[in-house]
mmCIF file of C-alpha atoms in Angstrom:
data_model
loop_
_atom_site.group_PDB
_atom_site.id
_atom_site.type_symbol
_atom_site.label_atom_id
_atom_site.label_comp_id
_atom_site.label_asym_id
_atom_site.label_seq_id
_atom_site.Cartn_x
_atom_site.Cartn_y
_atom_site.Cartn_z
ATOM 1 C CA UNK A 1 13.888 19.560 1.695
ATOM 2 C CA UNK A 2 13.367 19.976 -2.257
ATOM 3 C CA UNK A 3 10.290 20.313 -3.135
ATOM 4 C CA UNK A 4 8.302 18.614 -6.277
ATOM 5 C CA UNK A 5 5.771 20.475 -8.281
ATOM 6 C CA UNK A 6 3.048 18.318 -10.738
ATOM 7 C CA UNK A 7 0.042 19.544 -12.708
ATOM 8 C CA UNK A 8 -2.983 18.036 -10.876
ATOM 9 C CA UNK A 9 -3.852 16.148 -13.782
ATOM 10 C CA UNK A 10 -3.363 15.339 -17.283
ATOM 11 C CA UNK A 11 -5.414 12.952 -19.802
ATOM 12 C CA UNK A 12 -4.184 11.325 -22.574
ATOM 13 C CA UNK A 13 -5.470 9.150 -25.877
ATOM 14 C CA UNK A 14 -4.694 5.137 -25.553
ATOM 15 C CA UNK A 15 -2.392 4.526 -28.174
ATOM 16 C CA UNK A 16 -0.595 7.699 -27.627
ATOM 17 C CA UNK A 17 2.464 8.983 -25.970
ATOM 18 C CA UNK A 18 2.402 10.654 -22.501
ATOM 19 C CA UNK A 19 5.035 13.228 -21.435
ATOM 20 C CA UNK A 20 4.065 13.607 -17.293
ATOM 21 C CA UNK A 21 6.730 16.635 -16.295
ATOM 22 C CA UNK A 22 8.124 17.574 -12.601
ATOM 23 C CA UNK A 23 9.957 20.562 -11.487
ATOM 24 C CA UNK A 24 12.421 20.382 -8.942
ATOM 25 C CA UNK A 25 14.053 23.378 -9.283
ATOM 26 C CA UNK A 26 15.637 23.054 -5.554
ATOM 27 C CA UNK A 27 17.229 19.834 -6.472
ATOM 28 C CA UNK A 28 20.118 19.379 -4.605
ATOM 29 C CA UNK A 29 23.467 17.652 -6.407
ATOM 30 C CA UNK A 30 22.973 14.138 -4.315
ATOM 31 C CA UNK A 31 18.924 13.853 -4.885
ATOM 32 C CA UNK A 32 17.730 10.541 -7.013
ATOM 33 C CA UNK A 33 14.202 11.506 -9.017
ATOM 34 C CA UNK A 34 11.711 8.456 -8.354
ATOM 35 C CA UNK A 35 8.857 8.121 -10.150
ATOM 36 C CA UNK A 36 5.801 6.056 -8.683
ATOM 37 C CA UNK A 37 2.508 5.458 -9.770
ATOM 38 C CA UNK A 38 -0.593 4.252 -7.950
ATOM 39 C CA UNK A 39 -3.285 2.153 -9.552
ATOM 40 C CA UNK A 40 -6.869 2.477 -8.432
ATOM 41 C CA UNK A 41 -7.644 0.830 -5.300
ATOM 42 C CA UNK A 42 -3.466 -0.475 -5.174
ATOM 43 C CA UNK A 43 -0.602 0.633 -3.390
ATOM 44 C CA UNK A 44 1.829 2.951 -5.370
ATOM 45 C CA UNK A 45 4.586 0.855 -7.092
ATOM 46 C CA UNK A 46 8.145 1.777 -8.569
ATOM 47 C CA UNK A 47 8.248 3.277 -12.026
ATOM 48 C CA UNK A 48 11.697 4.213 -13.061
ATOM 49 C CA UNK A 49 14.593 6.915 -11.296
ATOM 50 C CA UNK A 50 17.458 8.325 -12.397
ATOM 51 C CA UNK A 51 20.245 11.041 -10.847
ATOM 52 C CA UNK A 52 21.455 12.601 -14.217
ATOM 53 C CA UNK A 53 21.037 10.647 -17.387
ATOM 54 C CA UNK A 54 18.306 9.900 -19.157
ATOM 55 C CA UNK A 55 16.816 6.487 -18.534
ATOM 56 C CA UNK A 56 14.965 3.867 -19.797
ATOM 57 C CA UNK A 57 13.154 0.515 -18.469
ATOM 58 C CA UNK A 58 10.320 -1.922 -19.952
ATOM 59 C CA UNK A 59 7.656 0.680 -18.152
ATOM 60 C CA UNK A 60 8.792 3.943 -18.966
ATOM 61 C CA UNK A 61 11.610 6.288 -20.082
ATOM 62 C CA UNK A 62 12.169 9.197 -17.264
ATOM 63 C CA UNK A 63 13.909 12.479 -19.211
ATOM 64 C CA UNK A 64 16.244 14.854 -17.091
ATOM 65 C CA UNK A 65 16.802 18.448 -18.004
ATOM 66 C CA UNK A 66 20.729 19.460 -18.164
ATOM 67 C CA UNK A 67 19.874 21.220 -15.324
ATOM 68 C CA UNK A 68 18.338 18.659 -13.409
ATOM 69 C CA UNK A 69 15.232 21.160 -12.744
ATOM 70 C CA UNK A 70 12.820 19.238 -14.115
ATOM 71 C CA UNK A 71 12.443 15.996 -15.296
ATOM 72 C CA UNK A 72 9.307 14.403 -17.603
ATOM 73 C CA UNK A 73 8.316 10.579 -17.445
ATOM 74 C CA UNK A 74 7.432 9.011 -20.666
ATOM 75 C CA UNK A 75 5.063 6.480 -21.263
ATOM 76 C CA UNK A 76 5.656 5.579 -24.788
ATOM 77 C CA UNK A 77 1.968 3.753 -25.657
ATOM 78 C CA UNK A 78 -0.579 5.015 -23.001
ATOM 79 C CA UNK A 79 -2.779 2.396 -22.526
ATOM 80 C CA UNK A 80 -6.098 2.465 -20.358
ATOM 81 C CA UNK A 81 -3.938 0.231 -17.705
ATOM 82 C CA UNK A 82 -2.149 3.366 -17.609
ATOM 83 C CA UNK A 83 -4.560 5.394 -15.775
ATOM 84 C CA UNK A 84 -3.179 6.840 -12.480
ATOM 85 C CA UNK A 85 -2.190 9.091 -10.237
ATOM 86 C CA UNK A 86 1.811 9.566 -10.911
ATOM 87 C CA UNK A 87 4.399 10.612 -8.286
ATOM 88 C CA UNK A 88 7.344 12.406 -8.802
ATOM 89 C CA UNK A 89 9.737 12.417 -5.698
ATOM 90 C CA UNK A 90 12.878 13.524 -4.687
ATOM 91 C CA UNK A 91 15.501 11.043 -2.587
ATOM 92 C CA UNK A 92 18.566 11.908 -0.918
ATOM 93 C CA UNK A 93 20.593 9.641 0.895
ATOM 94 C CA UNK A 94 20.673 12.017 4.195
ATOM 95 C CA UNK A 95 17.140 12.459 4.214
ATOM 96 C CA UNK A 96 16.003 8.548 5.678
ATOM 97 C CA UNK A 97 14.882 6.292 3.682
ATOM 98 C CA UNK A 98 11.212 7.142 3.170
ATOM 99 C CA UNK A 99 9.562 8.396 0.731
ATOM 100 C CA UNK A 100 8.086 12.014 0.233
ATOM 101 C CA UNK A 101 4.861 11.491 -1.839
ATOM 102 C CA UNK A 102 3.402 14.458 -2.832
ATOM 103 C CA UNK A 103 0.048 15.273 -4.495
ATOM 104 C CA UNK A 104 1.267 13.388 -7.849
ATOM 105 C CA UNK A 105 -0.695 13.743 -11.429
ATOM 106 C CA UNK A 106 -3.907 12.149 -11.994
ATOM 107 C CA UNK A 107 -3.186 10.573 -15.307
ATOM 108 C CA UNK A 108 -6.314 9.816 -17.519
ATOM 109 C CA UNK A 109 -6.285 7.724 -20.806
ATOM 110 C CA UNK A 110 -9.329 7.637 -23.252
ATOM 111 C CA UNK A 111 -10.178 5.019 -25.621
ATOM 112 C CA UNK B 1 2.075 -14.659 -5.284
ATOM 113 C CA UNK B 2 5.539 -13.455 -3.548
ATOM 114 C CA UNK B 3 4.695 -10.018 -3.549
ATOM 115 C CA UNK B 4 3.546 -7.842 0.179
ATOM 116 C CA UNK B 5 0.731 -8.727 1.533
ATOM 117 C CA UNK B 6 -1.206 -7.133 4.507
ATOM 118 C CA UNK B 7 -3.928 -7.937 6.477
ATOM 119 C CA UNK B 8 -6.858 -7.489 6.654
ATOM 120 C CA UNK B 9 -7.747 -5.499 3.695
ATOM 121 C CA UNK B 10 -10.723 -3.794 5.579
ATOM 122 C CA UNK B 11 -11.357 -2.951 9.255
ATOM 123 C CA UNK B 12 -14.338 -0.651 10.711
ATOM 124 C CA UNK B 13 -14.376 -0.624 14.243
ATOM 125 C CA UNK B 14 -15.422 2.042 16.929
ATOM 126 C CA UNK B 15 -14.301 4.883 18.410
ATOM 127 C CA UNK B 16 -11.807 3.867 21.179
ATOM 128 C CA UNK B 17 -11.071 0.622 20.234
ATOM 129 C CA UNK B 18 -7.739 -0.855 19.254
ATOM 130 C CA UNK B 19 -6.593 -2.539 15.969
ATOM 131 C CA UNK B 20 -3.747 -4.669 14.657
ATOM 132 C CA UNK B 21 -2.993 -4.720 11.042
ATOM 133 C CA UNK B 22 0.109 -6.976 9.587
ATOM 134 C CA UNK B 23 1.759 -6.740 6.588
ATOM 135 C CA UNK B 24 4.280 -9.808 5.321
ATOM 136 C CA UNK B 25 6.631 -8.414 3.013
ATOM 137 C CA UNK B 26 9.104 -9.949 0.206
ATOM 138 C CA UNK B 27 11.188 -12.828 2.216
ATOM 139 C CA UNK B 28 14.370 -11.691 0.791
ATOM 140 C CA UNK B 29 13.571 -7.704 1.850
ATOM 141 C CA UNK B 30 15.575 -6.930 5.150
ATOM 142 C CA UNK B 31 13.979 -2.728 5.019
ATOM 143 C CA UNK B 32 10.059 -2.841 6.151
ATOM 144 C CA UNK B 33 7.923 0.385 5.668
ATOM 145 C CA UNK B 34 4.443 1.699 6.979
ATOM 146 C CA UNK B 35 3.061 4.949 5.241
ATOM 147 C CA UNK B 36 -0.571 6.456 6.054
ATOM 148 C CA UNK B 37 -2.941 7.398 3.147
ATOM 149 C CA UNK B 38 -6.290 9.600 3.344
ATOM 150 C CA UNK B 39 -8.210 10.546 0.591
ATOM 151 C CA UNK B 40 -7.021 12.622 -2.303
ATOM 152 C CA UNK B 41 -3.793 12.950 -0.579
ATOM 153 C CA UNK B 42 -0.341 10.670 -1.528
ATOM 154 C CA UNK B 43 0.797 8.301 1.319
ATOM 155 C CA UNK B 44 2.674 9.806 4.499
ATOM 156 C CA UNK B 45 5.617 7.932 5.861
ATOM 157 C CA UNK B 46 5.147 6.789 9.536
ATOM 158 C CA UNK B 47 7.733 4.462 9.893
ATOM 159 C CA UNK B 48 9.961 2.048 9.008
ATOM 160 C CA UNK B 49 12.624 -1.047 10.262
ATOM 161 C CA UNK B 50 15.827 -2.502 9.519
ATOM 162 C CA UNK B 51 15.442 -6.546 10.518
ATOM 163 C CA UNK B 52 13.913 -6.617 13.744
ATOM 164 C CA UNK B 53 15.164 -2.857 14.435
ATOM 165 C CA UNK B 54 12.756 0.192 14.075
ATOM 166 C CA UNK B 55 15.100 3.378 12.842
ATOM 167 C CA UNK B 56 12.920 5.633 12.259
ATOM 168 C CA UNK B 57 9.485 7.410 13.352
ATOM 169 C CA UNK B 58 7.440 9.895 11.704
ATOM 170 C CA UNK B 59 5.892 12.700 14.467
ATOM 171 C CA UNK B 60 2.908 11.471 13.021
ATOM 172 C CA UNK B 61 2.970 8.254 14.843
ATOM 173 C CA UNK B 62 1.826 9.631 18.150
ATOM 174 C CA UNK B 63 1.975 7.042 20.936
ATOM 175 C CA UNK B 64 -1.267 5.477 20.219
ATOM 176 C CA UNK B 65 0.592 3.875 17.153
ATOM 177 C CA UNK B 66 2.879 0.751 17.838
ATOM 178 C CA UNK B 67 4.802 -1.133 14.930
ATOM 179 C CA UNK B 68 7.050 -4.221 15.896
ATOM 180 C CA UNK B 69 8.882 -6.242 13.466
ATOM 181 C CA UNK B 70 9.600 -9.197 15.967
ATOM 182 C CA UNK B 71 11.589 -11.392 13.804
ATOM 183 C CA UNK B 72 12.737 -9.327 11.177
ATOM 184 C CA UNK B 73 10.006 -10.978 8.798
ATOM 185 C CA UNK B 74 6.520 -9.700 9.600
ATOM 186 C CA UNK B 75 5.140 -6.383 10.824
ATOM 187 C CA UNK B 76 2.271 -5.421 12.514
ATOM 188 C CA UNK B 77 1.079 -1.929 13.156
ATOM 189 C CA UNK B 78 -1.220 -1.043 16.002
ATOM 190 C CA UNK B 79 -3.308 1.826 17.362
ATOM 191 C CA UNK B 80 -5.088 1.871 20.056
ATOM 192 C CA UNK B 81 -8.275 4.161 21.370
ATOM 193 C CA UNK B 82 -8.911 5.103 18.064
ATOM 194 C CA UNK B 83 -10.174 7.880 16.614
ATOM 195 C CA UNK B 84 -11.910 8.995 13.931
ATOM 196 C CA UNK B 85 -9.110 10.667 12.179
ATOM 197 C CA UNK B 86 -7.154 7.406 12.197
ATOM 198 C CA UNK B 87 -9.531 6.374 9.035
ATOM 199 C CA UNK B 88 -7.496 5.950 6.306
ATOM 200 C CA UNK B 89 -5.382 3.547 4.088
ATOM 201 C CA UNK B 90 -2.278 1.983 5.774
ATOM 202 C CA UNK B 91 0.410 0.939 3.312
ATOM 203 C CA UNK B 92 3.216 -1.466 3.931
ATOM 204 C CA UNK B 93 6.021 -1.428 1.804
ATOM 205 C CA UNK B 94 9.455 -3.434 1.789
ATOM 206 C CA UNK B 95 12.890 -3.151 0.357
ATOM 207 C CA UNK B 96 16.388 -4.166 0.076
ATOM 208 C CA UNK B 97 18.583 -2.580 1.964
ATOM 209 C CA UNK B 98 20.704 -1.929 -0.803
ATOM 210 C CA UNK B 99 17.667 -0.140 -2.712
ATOM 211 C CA UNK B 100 15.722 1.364 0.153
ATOM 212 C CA UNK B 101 13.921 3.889 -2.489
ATOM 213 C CA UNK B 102 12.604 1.398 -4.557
ATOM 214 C CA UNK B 103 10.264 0.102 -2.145
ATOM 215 C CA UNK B 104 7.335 -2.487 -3.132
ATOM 216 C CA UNK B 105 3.847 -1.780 -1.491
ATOM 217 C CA UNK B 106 1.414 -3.867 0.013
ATOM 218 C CA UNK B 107 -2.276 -3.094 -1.404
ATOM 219 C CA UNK B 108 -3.354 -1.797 1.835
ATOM 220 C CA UNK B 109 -5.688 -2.421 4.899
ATOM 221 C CA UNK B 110 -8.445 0.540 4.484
ATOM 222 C CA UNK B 111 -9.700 1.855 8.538
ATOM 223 C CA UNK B 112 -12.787 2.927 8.888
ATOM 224 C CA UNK B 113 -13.690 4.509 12.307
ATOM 225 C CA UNK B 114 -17.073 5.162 12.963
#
């Protein structure tokens, strides 16, 4: 299975932009990236994915290297809602259908 | 509120005794998801169902762990004689079929096993 590597953590000024990066450098042609997040004290929830392109939604933009060995979510305005621990995973389509959540990137935003 | 909802959010019960969470997910959401959680660690899938039909099983639902999905609407996941090392978060999640990765999680019923 391809594998997902995160920095442990990261912190970041409210107000400012956030660039969280994954390598999947065993990315296979057919693998989705997902990107969740999980809130203090919440279940994880559904950021943004994307297979090739570069994408964009109200949350978050998720950036995909040519190469599709790394990718880097955006969070254009951190704000202290923002605060989390971030997921970057890996789907295939011949893997099941559940989710591979790794050790993610604890995400902290000062005011 | 029509997102997942699970109950209860807290259990504590002794060693060797049996629990029985639920989880209710989206009505429209025929794909129905549990995942384990301990501390510092990201969720681990255990299993999940198609309607009424469970596909798949993690090897880390031993056979103290049940989940049914009776009617294709509600789940509920049990274990008996537990053990400590069945404290943790368990997290429901639910999703179309037609967008089984974006799945939509319940916030959780925390075990305690003391």
């Amino acid at each position: 299975d391809a594998k997902t590597t995160q920095p442990n953590s990261m912190e970041s000024n409210e107000e400012e932009p956030v660039h969280l990066p994954c390598n999947h450098s065993t990315i296979s042609g057919t693998d989705y990236i997902h990107w969740y997040r999980q809130l203090p004290s919440q279940g994880p929830e559904y950021v943004i994915h994307g297979l090739t392109s570069n994408v964009n939604n109200r949350m978050a933009s998720l950036a995909i290297a040519e190469d599709r060995k790394s990718s880097t979510l955006i969070l254009h305005r951190a704000t202290l809602r923002d605060a989390a621990v971030y997921y970057c995973i890996l789907t295939s389509g011949n893997a099941g259908n559940m989710l591979t959540f790794g050790g993610g990137t604890r995400l902290m935003v000062k005011p | 509120d029509t997102g997942v909802s699970q109950n209860p959010r807290h259990k504590i019960t002794k060693r060797g005794q049996n629990v029985t969470f639920r989880c209710d997910p989206i009505s429209e959401h025929n794909r129905l998801y549990w995942y384990r959680q301990t501390l510092g660690q990201g969720p681990e899938f255990l299993t999940y169902f198609q309607n009424e039909a469970q596909l798949e099983k993690s090897r880390l639902l031993s056979d103290r762990f049940s989940a049914e999905r009776p009617k294709g609407s509600f789940s509920t996941l049990e274990i008996q004689r537990t053990e400590q090392g069945d404290s943790a978060m368990y997290l429901c999640a639910s999703s179309l079929m037609l967008s089984p990765y974006e799945q939509y999680f319940g916030p959780g019923t925390r075990l305690t096993v003391t």
